[in-house]
Amino acid sequence: MASDRIFGLITLITAVAYIAAATQIQTNFFSGEFLPKLFPLLIGGVAAICSLSIIFRADPDPDWPGGPTWISMAIAVVVLAIYAVLLKPLGFIGPTIFAAGILSYQISFRPVASILSGFGLSLGLFVLFKYALGLGNIVAYRIPKEGQLWDALAILIPFVGGH
């Protein structure tokens, strides 16, 4: 029970920090561009509500996952961190294919289906975001300039560089 409450508290602190970071996003309210700020606020709000549910309705005898599950979760976190830093230098489609394919492979160990899922999800989300939702600032692909990829990845490596 204590471990659930500790997890809920850590999640609540993370959600509050996420909401605080989302409030710092600069938007032009008069032009109707409030979605870049609203979406992270909604995600943070849902995470905060879920964490409060975990804190107040903790499982009396929680079963924590075994070692292989923790390894899979660590791989997912690393893949998503790499995805986040590669979006700007490479554009949306390439990093999304990479991340969605790896995460799909973790769910179901079928390589061909995972690759197809990565391509389908990447292209489908690009069309959804760019054309259906009208988020015109999404770039399909970019060819990075020299050193731009290293600068992006260096953010993930402590004491190496980055901004």
PDB file of C-alpha atoms in Angstrom, residues 61-128:
ATOM      1  CA  ASP A  61      -1.422  -5.733  -1.721  1.00  0.00           C
ATOM      2  CA  PRO A  62       0.137  -4.434  -4.959  1.00  0.00           C
ATOM      3  CA  ASP A  63       1.910  -6.776  -7.350  1.00  0.00           C
ATOM      4  CA  TRP A  64       4.876  -4.969  -8.889  1.00  0.00           C
ATOM      5  CA  PRO A  65       6.161  -6.167 -12.248  1.00  0.00           C
ATOM      6  CA  GLY A  66       9.179  -8.425 -12.599  1.00  0.00           C
ATOM      7  CA  GLY A  67      12.589  -7.648 -14.060  1.00  0.00           C
ATOM      8  CA  PRO A  68      11.768  -8.114 -17.760  1.00  0.00           C
ATOM      9  CA  THR A  69       8.873  -5.660 -17.515  1.00  0.00           C
ATOM     10  CA  TRP A  70      11.116  -3.038 -15.919  1.00  0.00           C
ATOM     11  CA  ILE A  71      13.616  -3.517 -18.744  1.00  0.00           C
ATOM     12  CA  SER A  72      10.846  -3.060 -21.326  1.00  0.00           C
ATOM     13  CA  MET A  73       9.687   0.117 -19.585  1.00  0.00           C
ATOM     14  CA  ALA A  74      13.256   1.450 -19.496  1.00  0.00           C
ATOM     15  CA  ILE A  75      13.634   0.758 -23.216  1.00  0.00           C
ATOM     16  CA  ALA A  76      10.358   2.593 -23.877  1.00  0.00           C
ATOM     17  CA  VAL A  77      11.522   5.622 -21.872  1.00  0.00           C
ATOM     18  CA  VAL A  78      14.854   5.733 -23.726  1.00  0.00           C
ATOM     19  CA  VAL A  79      13.112   5.387 -27.113  1.00  0.00           C
ATOM     20  CA  LEU A  80      10.671   8.192 -26.279  1.00  0.00           C
ATOM     21  CA  ALA A  81      13.484  10.454 -25.036  1.00  0.00           C
ATOM     22  CA  ILE A  82      15.428   9.896 -28.262  1.00  0.00           C
ATOM     23  CA  TYR A  83      12.204  10.484 -30.214  1.00  0.00           C
ATOM     24  CA  ALA A  84      11.636  13.802 -28.470  1.00  0.00           C
ATOM     25  CA  VAL A  85      15.085  15.157 -29.278  1.00  0.00           C
ATOM     26  CA  LEU A  86      15.098  13.899 -32.884  1.00  0.00           C
ATOM     27  CA  LEU A  87      11.773  15.505 -33.832  1.00  0.00           C
ATOM     28  CA  LYS A  88      13.250  18.935 -34.439  1.00  0.00           C
ATOM     29  CA  PRO A  89      16.340  18.028 -36.475  1.00  0.00           C
ATOM     30  CA  LEU A  90      14.723  15.186 -38.498  1.00  0.00           C
ATOM     31  CA  GLY A  91      11.067  16.201 -38.738  1.00  0.00           C
ATOM     32  CA  PHE A  92       8.013  14.172 -37.747  1.00  0.00           C
ATOM     33  CA  ILE A  93       7.845  11.117 -39.993  1.00  0.00           C
ATOM     34  CA  GLY A  94      11.292   9.507 -39.521  1.00  0.00           C
ATOM     35  CA  PRO A  95      11.510   9.637 -35.719  1.00  0.00           C
ATOM     36  CA  THR A  96       7.855   8.597 -35.408  1.00  0.00           C
ATOM     37  CA  ILE A  97       8.446   5.525 -37.598  1.00  0.00           C
ATOM     38  CA  PHE A  98      11.445   4.641 -35.401  1.00  0.00           C
ATOM     39  CA  ALA A  99       9.633   5.124 -32.071  1.00  0.00           C
ATOM     40  CA  ALA A 100       6.316   3.573 -33.090  1.00  0.00           C
ATOM     41  CA  GLY A 101       8.053   0.577 -34.645  1.00  0.00           C
ATOM     42  CA  ILE A 102      10.149  -0.168 -31.564  1.00  0.00           C
ATOM     43  CA  LEU A 103       7.246   0.322 -29.166  1.00  0.00           C
ATOM     44  CA  SER A 104       5.023  -1.839 -31.373  1.00  0.00           C
ATOM     45  CA  TYR A 105       7.689  -4.558 -31.359  1.00  0.00           C
ATOM     46  CA  GLN A 106       7.723  -4.469 -27.563  1.00  0.00           C
ATOM     47  CA  ILE A 107       3.975  -5.081 -27.518  1.00  0.00           C
ATOM     48  CA  SER A 108       4.005  -7.890 -30.064  1.00  0.00           C
ATOM     49  CA  PHE A 109       7.255  -9.541 -31.142  1.00  0.00           C
ATOM     50  CA  ARG A 110       6.467  -9.535 -34.877  1.00  0.00           C
ATOM     51  CA  PRO A 111       9.100  -7.555 -36.804  1.00  0.00           C
ATOM     52  CA  VAL A 112       7.212  -7.069 -40.082  1.00  0.00           C
ATOM     53  CA  ALA A 113       3.996  -6.030 -38.325  1.00  0.00           C
ATOM     54  CA  SER A 114       5.979  -3.645 -36.108  1.00  0.00           C
ATOM     55  CA  ILE A 115       7.651  -1.975 -39.085  1.00  0.00           C
ATOM     56  CA  LEU A 116       4.307  -1.630 -40.865  1.00  0.00           C
ATOM     57  CA  SER A 117       2.750  -0.259 -37.685  1.00  0.00           C
ATOM     58  CA  GLY A 118       5.527   2.323 -37.415  1.00  0.00           C
ATOM     59  CA  PHE A 119       5.001   3.470 -40.996  1.00  0.00           C
ATOM     60  CA  GLY A 120       1.210   3.473 -40.737  1.00  0.00           C
ATOM     61  CA  LEU A 121       1.105   5.297 -37.424  1.00  0.00           C
ATOM     62  CA  SER A 122       3.663   7.847 -38.540  1.00  0.00           C
ATOM     63  CA  LEU A 123       1.921   8.696 -41.796  1.00  0.00           C
ATOM     64  CA  GLY A 124      -1.551   8.539 -40.243  1.00  0.00           C
ATOM     65  CA  LEU A 125      -0.632  10.850 -37.385  1.00  0.00           C
ATOM     66  CA  PHE A 126       1.106  13.252 -39.756  1.00  0.00           C
ATOM     67  CA  VAL A 127      -2.019  13.530 -41.917  1.00  0.00           C
ATOM     68  CA  LEU A 128      -4.194  13.882 -38.807  1.00  0.00           C
TER      69      LEU A 128
END
